[in-house]
Amino acid sequence: MEATALQMTWFVLLGVLMAGYAILDGFDLGVGILHLFARGDQERRVFMTSIGPIWDGNAVWLVVLGGATFAAFPNAYAAAFSGFYLGFMLLLCCLIFRGVSMEFRSKRPSGLWRGFWDVAFSASSTLATFLFGVVVGNCMRGLPLGADGDFTRPLGLADLLNPYSVLTGLFAVSAFAYTARTTCTSRPRASCRCGSRAGCGGRSSCSWRPTWC
Amino acid sequence: MEGHFESGPAALNLFGIPDAREGKVKYGIGIPGALSFLVHSDFSKPLPGLNDFPEKDRPPIMVPFVSYHLMAGVGGLLIALSLLGLILLWRGTLFTRRWLMWLFVGAVLGPVVCNQAGWVAAEVGRQPFIVYPKQAVEWDGGKAKISTSYEGLRTDVGLSNRRVVTTPQVLASILMFGFIYLLLFVVWVYVLNDKIQHGPDYHPAEPMTTSEGLLDAATANKPAGGDSLTEARNEAQVVEAN
């Protein structure tokens, strides 16, 4: 089957969108993964507020990716969203908890309350990233596509979590955490400034402080 | 949504019970011709009735009728309640009526009910199509003749492949969302209650942040050479030239 110029353009565009999402939202997913490594309420608050104004903007790349797949390759969209049904539902669950924990964490001062949302934020970020990696791993490993373009059978969790995909999932987690860690430390001066404005000193935590406050 | 079975001028019902088997609205009270007026600005213009469509193209009538009227009715009640509150506020007796305050607390649920009911009306009312057919009406005496130029897509062709998305998977996702929304609802009520108990914050104005203080501060730093910054700059240039 010959691909038309339009299809090739859209294929490249989808690649650009996916790369953009991985770079931009990869950063704030990574901040979520590292969230529990930040010590103390102040530091965690700086972590969250650093991605507060940008994370939903970055997530739009994912929305556009889904919408563009729907418009440009409807059959692939149908096959993927039906075939990975459980995986995508879990992903949605994670993304919901990520947004919600950022909203709710600051609403009450109690340690138990904040601890719960800290764990929810970090766990959902980690699981979402892991699931992205698992989906990519399964795509590379091969999918049970039938002649009609749909999967031949539903993919349960046991199918999704084969050793290869688990490894790509873990790779995604470490890559996003790495992105976040390097971005956070790449502009230490700005980080320190915003740290001192927030009223907390200490050079040891400076390197952890993300750039956009 | 209005249970309009026979082609002809259509009424706008206040309430009623539509009966698909008998093809009429029972115990209905409505304004005759008002629906025709909404569509054509004319109380006597006929609208095609459900009976002139093939049976397989008709939506279930009960659910859209009831949910749509629930939405419109609750919406009307909320408007009336607001107007009542406005009148009492104007007369200065609003906050002395405890029963009305409780009614307002309960009215918080009203818009949510409207939202859900309207959604149900839209989703059930569009059945059995997922993409609507393109149809035109021709009048032959009092009878409507429907011609279809585009067949549309029926809902059953829009379903996911059942070989791939199985019933337990769909059930699992519904349970998951149900759990999430239940949890969020509990958290939301908890935080909301907390906010209400806490009440609004009062910030007493500090001396220097009042408008008077700010004005004093601004005029204290007035540049030499009057109010205009241009004059001040000119003066500075003169000083440099010297």
Short mmCIF file of C-alpha atoms in Angstrom, two decimals:
data_model
loop_
_atom_site.label_atom_id
_atom_site.label_comp_id
_atom_site.label_asym_id
_atom_site.label_seq_id
_atom_site.Cartn_x
_atom_site.Cartn_y
_atom_site.Cartn_z
CA MET A 1 0.00 0.00 0.00
CA GLU A 2 1.38 3.35 -1.09
CA ALA A 3 1.25 6.20 1.38
CA THR A 4 0.14 9.57 0.02
CA ALA A 5 2.00 12.82 0.70
CA LEU A 6 -0.79 13.88 3.07
CA GLN A 7 -0.49 10.69 5.07
CA MET A 8 3.28 11.06 5.27
CA THR A 9 2.90 14.67 6.46
CA TRP A 10 0.49 13.61 9.18
CA PHE A 11 2.71 10.72 10.18
CA VAL A 12 5.64 13.10 10.65
CA LEU A 13 3.39 15.57 12.48
CA LEU A 14 2.28 12.86 14.89
CA GLY A 15 5.93 12.09 15.54
CA VAL A 16 6.57 15.78 16.27
CA LEU A 17 3.59 15.88 18.62
CA MET A 18 4.70 12.77 20.47
CA ALA A 19 8.25 14.07 20.81
CA GLY A 20 6.95 17.43 22.00
CA TYR A 21 4.81 15.72 24.59
CA ALA A 22 7.65 13.52 25.79
CA ILE A 23 10.01 16.49 26.14
CA LEU A 24 7.61 18.99 27.71
CA ASP A 25 5.25 16.87 29.77
CA GLY A 26 8.09 14.44 30.36
CA PHE A 27 9.60 17.18 32.49
CA ASP A 28 6.63 17.66 34.73
CA LEU A 29 5.84 13.95 34.90
CA GLY A 30 9.45 13.58 36.00
CA VAL A 31 8.98 16.19 38.71
CA GLY A 32 6.07 14.06 39.89
CA ILE A 33 8.25 10.94 39.91
CA LEU A 34 10.90 12.71 41.98
CA HIS A 35 8.31 14.36 44.23
CA LEU A 36 8.70 11.96 47.15
CA PHE A 37 12.48 12.45 47.12
CA ALA A 38 11.98 16.11 48.00
CA ARG A 39 12.16 16.54 51.76
CA GLY A 40 9.91 18.71 53.82
CA ASP A 41 6.67 20.50 53.08
CA GLN A 42 8.37 23.64 51.74
CA GLU A 43 10.46 21.79 49.19
CA ARG A 44 7.54 19.70 47.98
CA ARG A 45 5.44 22.81 47.65
CA VAL A 46 8.13 24.40 45.49
CA PHE A 47 8.20 21.21 43.42
CA MET A 48 4.49 21.36 42.75
CA THR A 49 4.23 25.09 42.16
CA SER A 50 7.15 24.89 39.73
CA ILE A 51 5.05 22.85 37.32
CA GLY A 52 1.71 24.28 38.47
CA PRO A 53 1.30 26.87 35.70
CA ILE A 54 2.69 24.72 32.86
CA TRP A 55 1.71 21.08 33.34
CA ASP A 56 -1.79 21.37 31.89
CA GLY A 57 -0.45 23.32 28.93
CA ASN A 58 2.06 20.55 28.32
CA ALA A 59 -0.63 17.90 28.59
CA VAL A 60 -2.44 19.55 25.67
CA TRP A 61 0.21 17.96 23.44
CA LEU A 62 -1.25 14.58 24.40
CA VAL A 63 -4.77 15.77 23.66
CA VAL A 64 -3.67 17.07 20.26
CA LEU A 65 -1.87 13.79 19.61
CA GLY A 66 -5.07 11.84 20.29
CA GLY A 67 -7.19 14.25 18.24
CA ALA A 68 -4.77 14.22 15.32
CA THR A 69 -4.65 10.42 15.30
CA PHE A 70 -8.44 10.36 15.27
CA ALA A 71 -8.60 12.76 12.33
CA ALA A 72 -5.66 11.49 10.29
CA PHE A 73 -5.66 7.75 10.94
CA PRO A 74 -9.14 6.82 12.24
CA ASN A 75 -8.56 3.08 11.80
CA ALA A 76 -5.36 3.16 13.83
CA TYR A 77 -7.13 5.28 16.43
CA ALA A 78 -10.00 2.79 16.66
CA ALA A 79 -7.64 -0.18 16.92
CA ALA A 80 -5.42 1.44 19.56
CA PHE A 81 -8.12 2.91 21.77
CA SER A 82 -10.13 -0.32 21.71
CA GLY A 83 -7.16 -2.65 21.98
CA PHE A 84 -5.43 -0.81 24.80
CA TYR A 85 -8.75 -0.10 26.54
CA LEU A 86 -7.66 -1.15 30.03
CA GLY A 87 -4.26 0.49 29.73
CA PHE A 88 -5.76 3.78 28.58
CA MET A 89 -8.37 3.71 31.33
CA LEU A 90 -5.63 3.24 33.93
CA LEU A 91 -3.71 6.08 32.29
CA LEU A 92 -6.77 8.34 32.54
CA CYS A 93 -7.11 7.42 36.19
CA CYS A 94 -3.48 8.43 36.79
CA LEU A 95 -3.84 11.72 34.93
CA ILE A 96 -6.97 12.56 36.93
CA PHE A 97 -5.18 11.91 40.23
CA ARG A 98 -2.19 13.99 39.14
CA GLY A 99 -4.30 17.06 38.48
CA VAL A 100 -6.47 16.57 41.53
CA SER A 101 -3.59 16.11 43.97
CA MET A 102 -2.00 19.34 42.76
CA GLU A 103 -5.28 21.15 43.37
CA PHE A 104 -6.11 19.65 46.74
CA ARG A 105 -2.72 19.37 48.44
CA SER A 106 -2.54 22.98 49.60
CA LYS A 107 -6.12 23.15 50.80
CA ARG A 108 -5.38 21.87 54.30
CA PRO A 109 -2.29 22.14 56.50
CA SER A 110 -2.53 18.70 58.13
CA GLY A 111 0.42 16.37 57.52
CA LEU A 112 -1.75 13.35 56.84
CA TRP A 113 -3.73 15.26 54.21
CA ARG A 114 -0.63 16.54 52.44
CA GLY A 115 1.12 13.18 52.73
CA PHE A 116 -1.81 11.46 51.02
CA TRP A 117 -1.78 13.87 48.07
CA ASP A 118 2.02 13.73 47.88
CA VAL A 119 1.87 9.95 47.49
CA ALA A 120 -1.07 10.19 45.07
CA PHE A 121 0.80 12.77 42.96
CA SER A 122 4.03 10.81 42.81
CA ALA A 123 2.44 7.39 42.33
CA SER A 124 0.13 8.56 39.55
CA SER A 125 2.96 10.38 37.75
CA THR A 126 5.14 7.28 37.96
CA LEU A 127 2.40 4.90 36.86
CA ALA A 128 1.34 7.16 33.97
CA THR A 129 4.92 7.36 32.70
CA PHE A 130 5.34 3.62 33.14
CA LEU A 131 2.16 2.99 31.13
CA PHE A 132 3.38 5.24 28.31
CA GLY A 133 6.53 3.16 28.17
CA VAL A 134 4.56 -0.09 28.27
CA VAL A 135 2.37 1.00 25.33
CA VAL A 136 5.41 1.99 23.27
CA GLY A 137 7.10 -1.30 24.20
CA ASN A 138 4.09 -3.32 23.09
CA CYS A 139 3.91 -1.40 19.81
CA MET A 140 7.57 -2.22 19.09
CA ARG A 141 7.16 -5.81 20.15
CA GLY A 142 4.17 -6.36 17.88
CA LEU A 143 0.41 -6.28 18.32
CA PRO A 144 -2.16 -8.98 17.50
CA LEU A 145 -3.74 -7.06 14.60
CA GLY A 146 -6.45 -8.88 12.68
CA ALA A 147 -7.31 -8.57 8.98
CA ASP A 148 -10.10 -6.07 9.77
CA GLY A 149 -7.62 -3.68 11.40
CA ASP A 150 -8.75 -4.38 14.97
CA PHE A 151 -6.92 -6.48 17.51
CA THR A 152 -7.75 -10.18 17.36
CA ARG A 153 -8.24 -10.37 21.13
CA PRO A 154 -8.47 -8.02 24.10
CA LEU A 155 -5.13 -7.17 25.71
CA GLY A 156 -5.36 -7.78 29.43
CA LEU A 157 -2.82 -6.62 31.96
CA ALA A 158 -1.00 -9.95 31.69
CA ASP A 159 -0.50 -9.36 27.95
CA LEU A 160 0.57 -5.75 28.41
CA LEU A 161 3.13 -6.46 31.11
CA ASN A 162 5.53 -8.73 29.26
CA PRO A 163 9.21 -8.47 30.29
CA TYR A 164 10.21 -6.33 27.32
CA SER A 165 7.42 -3.79 27.85
CA VAL A 166 8.11 -3.66 31.59
CA LEU A 167 11.68 -2.72 30.72
CA THR A 168 10.59 0.02 28.29
CA GLY A 169 8.19 1.25 30.98
CA LEU A 170 10.98 1.46 33.54
CA PHE A 171 13.14 3.16 30.93
CA ALA A 172 10.45 5.82 30.42
CA VAL A 173 10.26 6.40 34.17
CA SER A 174 14.01 6.85 34.51
CA ALA A 175 14.24 9.02 31.38
CA PHE A 176 11.51 11.41 32.56
CA ALA A 177 13.00 11.55 36.05
CA TYR A 178 16.37 12.35 34.47
CA THR A 179 14.82 15.15 32.35
CA ALA A 180 13.22 16.68 35.42
CA ARG A 181 16.40 16.39 37.49
CA THR A 182 18.59 18.05 34.84
CA THR A 183 16.07 20.80 34.08
CA CYS A 184 15.73 21.53 37.78
CA THR A 185 19.46 21.92 38.29
CA SER A 186 20.36 23.59 34.99
CA ARG A 187 19.64 27.09 36.26
CA PRO A 188 20.75 27.04 39.88
CA ARG A 189 20.89 30.84 40.18
CA ALA A 190 17.24 31.30 39.29
CA SER A 191 16.37 28.40 41.55
CA CYS A 192 18.21 29.89 44.51
CA ARG A 193 16.62 33.26 43.96
CA CYS A 194 13.15 31.89 43.99
CA GLY A 195 14.05 29.70 46.91
CA SER A 196 15.18 32.66 48.98
CA ARG A 197 12.06 34.54 48.06
CA ALA A 198 10.01 31.63 49.34
CA GLY A 199 11.85 32.19 52.58
CA CYS A 200 13.86 29.00 52.90
CA GLY A 201 17.64 28.95 52.97
CA GLY A 202 20.12 26.10 52.77
CA ARG A 203 22.39 25.39 49.82
CA SER A 204 21.81 21.67 49.92
CA SER A 205 18.24 22.02 48.74
CA CYS A 206 19.13 24.66 46.15
CA SER A 207 20.16 22.13 43.56
CA TRP A 208 16.78 20.46 43.87
CA ARG A 209 14.80 23.60 43.31
CA PRO A 210 13.09 23.75 39.93
CA THR A 211 13.44 26.83 37.79
CA TRP A 212 9.98 28.21 37.21
CA CYS A 213 8.42 29.56 40.36
CA MET B 1 -38.92 15.75 23.51
CA GLU B 2 -42.40 17.21 23.30
CA GLY B 3 -44.11 13.95 22.35
CA HIS B 4 -45.39 15.37 19.06
CA PHE B 5 -46.89 12.31 17.34
CA GLU B 6 -49.35 13.62 14.72
CA SER B 7 -48.10 16.06 12.11
CA GLY B 8 -49.63 19.47 12.59
CA PRO B 9 -49.25 22.51 14.82
CA ALA B 10 -47.23 21.43 17.86
CA ALA B 11 -47.82 22.31 21.51
CA LEU B 12 -45.28 23.18 24.17
CA ASN B 13 -46.11 21.01 27.16
CA LEU B 14 -45.72 22.12 30.75
CA PHE B 15 -45.95 18.49 31.77
CA GLY B 16 -47.63 15.26 30.71
CA ILE B 17 -47.06 11.56 30.18
CA PRO B 18 -46.25 10.59 26.60
CA ASP B 19 -47.65 7.23 25.51
CA ALA B 20 -45.89 5.80 22.45
CA ARG B 21 -48.45 3.00 21.98
CA GLU B 22 -51.45 5.30 21.83
CA GLY B 23 -49.40 7.99 20.13
CA LYS B 24 -50.36 10.93 22.33
CA VAL B 25 -49.43 12.82 25.46
CA LYS B 26 -51.69 11.92 28.38
CA TYR B 27 -52.70 14.37 31.11
CA GLY B 28 -50.71 17.02 29.29
CA ILE B 29 -51.04 20.71 30.00
CA GLY B 30 -49.39 22.94 27.46
CA ILE B 31 -49.61 25.96 25.20
CA PRO B 32 -51.12 24.89 21.86
CA GLY B 33 -48.97 25.82 18.88
CA ALA B 34 -46.11 27.19 21.00
CA LEU B 35 -43.55 24.72 19.62
CA SER B 36 -44.54 25.72 16.07
CA PHE B 37 -44.05 29.32 17.14
CA LEU B 38 -40.55 28.52 18.45
CA VAL B 39 -39.59 26.87 15.15
CA HIS B 40 -41.42 29.01 12.59
CA SER B 41 -42.59 32.11 14.56
CA ASP B 42 -46.10 31.05 13.63
CA PHE B 43 -48.57 29.31 15.96
CA SER B 44 -50.46 27.55 13.16
CA LYS B 45 -47.59 26.16 11.02
CA PRO B 46 -47.48 22.35 11.11
CA LEU B 47 -44.45 20.34 12.27
CA PRO B 48 -43.82 16.74 11.16
CA GLY B 49 -44.89 14.29 13.87
CA LEU B 50 -43.19 11.11 15.03
CA ASN B 51 -45.82 8.99 13.26
CA ASP B 52 -44.51 10.11 9.87
CA PHE B 53 -41.07 8.65 10.56
CA PRO B 54 -40.38 4.94 10.14
CA GLU B 55 -40.68 3.10 13.46
CA LYS B 56 -37.03 2.01 13.41
CA ASP B 57 -35.88 5.65 13.25
CA ARG B 58 -37.79 6.82 16.34
CA PRO B 59 -36.12 7.43 19.68
CA PRO B 60 -37.55 6.09 22.93
CA ILE B 61 -40.04 8.80 23.84
CA MET B 62 -40.49 8.57 27.62
CA VAL B 63 -36.93 9.27 28.81
CA PRO B 64 -36.20 12.37 26.66
CA PHE B 65 -39.64 13.82 27.41
CA VAL B 66 -39.34 13.44 31.18
CA SER B 67 -35.68 14.47 31.48
CA TYR B 68 -36.11 17.47 29.18
CA HIS B 69 -39.12 18.71 31.13
CA LEU B 70 -37.27 18.10 34.39
CA MET B 71 -34.42 20.28 33.11
CA ALA B 72 -36.68 23.09 31.92
CA GLY B 73 -38.85 22.87 35.04
CA VAL B 74 -36.00 22.96 37.55
CA GLY B 75 -34.38 25.76 35.57
CA GLY B 76 -37.61 27.78 35.73
CA LEU B 77 -37.91 27.15 39.46
CA LEU B 78 -34.36 28.40 40.01
CA ILE B 79 -35.11 31.58 38.07
CA ALA B 80 -38.27 32.10 40.14
CA LEU B 81 -36.33 31.49 43.36
CA SER B 82 -33.69 34.05 42.34
CA LEU B 83 -36.35 36.63 41.52
CA LEU B 84 -38.03 36.01 44.86
CA GLY B 85 -34.69 36.50 46.60
CA LEU B 86 -34.10 39.71 44.63
CA ILE B 87 -37.48 41.15 45.61
CA LEU B 88 -36.96 40.28 49.28
CA LEU B 89 -33.45 41.74 49.17
CA TRP B 90 -34.89 44.92 47.75
CA ARG B 91 -37.45 45.04 50.55
CA GLY B 92 -34.70 44.31 53.07
CA THR B 93 -36.32 41.22 54.60
CA LEU B 94 -34.33 38.54 52.75
CA PHE B 95 -32.01 37.48 55.58
CA THR B 96 -34.79 37.25 58.16
CA ARG B 97 -36.40 34.30 56.39
CA ARG B 98 -34.67 31.16 57.56
CA TRP B 99 -36.83 28.78 55.50
CA LEU B 100 -35.75 30.57 52.33
CA MET B 101 -32.09 30.32 53.35
CA TRP B 102 -32.49 26.54 53.67
CA LEU B 103 -34.22 26.47 50.30
CA PHE B 104 -31.22 28.27 48.79
CA VAL B 105 -28.85 25.69 50.32
CA GLY B 106 -30.87 22.91 48.68
CA ALA B 107 -31.02 24.84 45.40
CA VAL B 108 -27.29 24.22 44.95
CA LEU B 109 -28.27 20.80 43.61
CA GLY B 110 -30.64 22.33 41.03
CA PRO B 111 -28.11 23.21 38.31
CA VAL B 112 -26.49 19.78 38.67
CA VAL B 113 -29.87 18.12 38.18
CA CYS B 114 -30.50 20.33 35.12
CA ASN B 115 -27.11 19.44 33.69
CA GLN B 116 -27.58 15.72 34.03
CA ALA B 117 -31.20 15.72 32.89
CA GLY B 118 -30.37 17.80 29.83
CA TRP B 119 -27.51 15.48 28.96
CA VAL B 120 -29.77 12.43 29.24
CA ALA B 121 -32.40 14.13 27.07
CA ALA B 122 -29.82 14.90 24.37
CA GLU B 123 -28.18 11.47 24.41
CA VAL B 124 -31.36 9.38 24.48
CA GLY B 125 -33.17 11.77 22.16
CA ARG B 126 -30.65 11.32 19.35
CA GLN B 127 -31.07 7.56 19.28
CA PRO B 128 -30.94 5.38 17.26
CA PHE B 129 -28.34 7.52 15.44
CA ILE B 130 -24.76 8.40 16.30
CA VAL B 131 -24.54 10.69 13.26
CA TYR B 132 -27.88 12.18 12.32
CA PRO B 133 -29.35 11.58 8.85
CA LYS B 134 -29.98 14.58 6.60
CA GLN B 135 -33.68 14.82 6.02
CA ALA B 136 -36.08 17.21 4.34
CA VAL B 137 -39.83 17.58 4.86
CA GLU B 138 -42.35 17.97 2.07
CA TRP B 139 -45.97 18.71 2.91
CA ASP B 140 -48.67 16.81 1.08
CA GLY B 141 -51.88 18.25 2.46
CA GLY B 142 -51.71 17.66 6.21
CA LYS B 143 -49.23 14.81 5.87
CA ALA B 144 -45.47 15.18 6.11
CA LYS B 145 -43.31 13.34 3.60
CA ILE B 146 -39.77 12.78 4.82
CA SER B 147 -37.04 12.40 2.23
CA THR B 148 -33.58 11.33 3.31
CA SER B 149 -30.53 12.55 1.41
CA TYR B 150 -27.97 11.09 3.82
CA GLU B 151 -28.67 7.95 5.80
CA GLY B 152 -26.54 8.89 8.82
CA LEU B 153 -24.81 6.38 11.08
CA ARG B 154 -26.77 4.22 13.46
CA THR B 155 -25.51 3.80 17.01
CA ASP B 156 -24.83 0.09 16.62
CA VAL B 157 -22.19 0.73 13.91
CA GLY B 158 -20.42 3.18 16.25
CA LEU B 159 -19.75 0.58 18.93
CA SER B 160 -16.28 -0.70 19.62
CA ASN B 161 -15.37 -4.11 18.28
CA ARG B 162 -16.84 -6.45 20.90
CA ARG B 163 -14.16 -9.00 20.17
CA VAL B 164 -11.61 -6.52 21.54
CA VAL B 165 -13.44 -4.45 24.14
CA THR B 166 -15.26 -6.97 26.29
CA THR B 167 -18.08 -6.38 28.74
CA PRO B 168 -15.94 -6.97 31.87
CA GLN B 169 -13.48 -4.31 30.62
CA VAL B 170 -16.25 -1.76 30.19
CA LEU B 171 -17.65 -2.71 33.59
CA ALA B 172 -14.20 -2.29 35.13
CA SER B 173 -13.83 1.21 33.66
CA ILE B 174 -17.30 2.24 34.86
CA LEU B 175 -16.46 0.99 38.36
CA MET B 176 -13.14 2.83 38.24
CA PHE B 177 -14.74 6.13 37.25
CA GLY B 178 -17.52 5.60 39.77
CA PHE B 179 -14.96 5.12 42.51
CA ILE B 180 -12.91 8.15 41.43
CA TYR B 181 -15.92 10.44 41.29
CA LEU B 182 -17.23 9.17 44.63
CA LEU B 183 -13.85 9.81 46.23
CA LEU B 184 -13.57 13.26 44.66
CA PHE B 185 -17.11 14.10 45.77
CA VAL B 186 -16.31 13.19 49.38
CA VAL B 187 -13.06 15.17 49.27
CA TRP B 188 -14.82 18.12 47.65
CA VAL B 189 -17.54 18.22 50.31
CA TYR B 190 -14.88 17.94 53.02
CA VAL B 191 -12.79 20.81 51.64
CA LEU B 192 -15.85 22.93 50.91
CA ASN B 193 -17.15 22.44 54.45
CA ASP B 194 -13.71 23.34 55.77
CA LYS B 195 -13.70 26.55 53.73
CA ILE B 196 -17.19 27.50 54.88
CA GLN B 197 -16.35 26.84 58.56
CA HIS B 198 -13.19 28.91 58.19
CA GLY B 199 -14.99 31.83 56.60
CA PRO B 200 -13.40 34.63 54.57
CA ASP B 201 -10.04 36.12 55.54
CA TYR B 202 -9.98 39.74 56.65
CA HIS B 203 -6.85 41.70 55.78
CA PRO B 204 -6.69 44.95 57.75
CA ALA B 205 -5.04 47.56 55.56
CA GLU B 206 -1.51 48.54 56.55
CA PRO B 207 -0.72 52.27 56.77
CA MET B 208 1.63 52.44 53.77
CA THR B 209 -0.59 50.41 51.46
CA THR B 210 -3.58 52.72 51.71
CA SER B 211 -4.08 54.99 48.74
CA GLU B 212 -3.20 58.03 50.84
CA GLY B 213 0.07 56.48 52.01
CA LEU B 214 0.96 55.47 48.47
CA LEU B 215 0.32 58.99 47.23
CA ASP B 216 2.56 60.44 49.93
CA ALA B 217 5.27 57.96 49.07
CA ALA B 218 5.01 58.81 45.36
CA THR B 219 5.13 62.57 45.86
CA ALA B 220 8.03 62.30 48.32
CA ASN B 221 10.18 60.93 45.47
CA LYS B 222 9.13 63.61 43.03
CA PRO B 223 11.98 64.30 40.60
CA ALA B 224 13.47 67.75 40.66
CA GLY B 225 11.99 70.08 38.04
CA GLY B 226 8.29 69.57 38.62
CA ASP B 227 5.91 66.73 37.92
CA SER B 228 6.99 65.95 34.39
CA LEU B 229 9.64 63.29 33.90
CA THR B 230 10.64 64.91 30.57
CA GLU B 231 11.46 68.16 32.30
CA ALA B 232 13.47 66.27 34.88
CA ARG B 233 15.46 64.56 32.13
CA ASN B 234 16.10 67.88 30.37
CA GLU B 235 17.38 69.32 33.59
CA ALA B 236 19.68 66.32 34.01
CA GLN B 237 21.06 66.93 30.49
CA VAL B 238 21.64 70.57 31.34
CA VAL B 239 23.53 69.49 34.43
CA GLU B 240 25.67 67.13 32.33
CA ALA B 241 26.35 69.87 29.74
CA ASN B 242 27.59 72.14 32.45
#
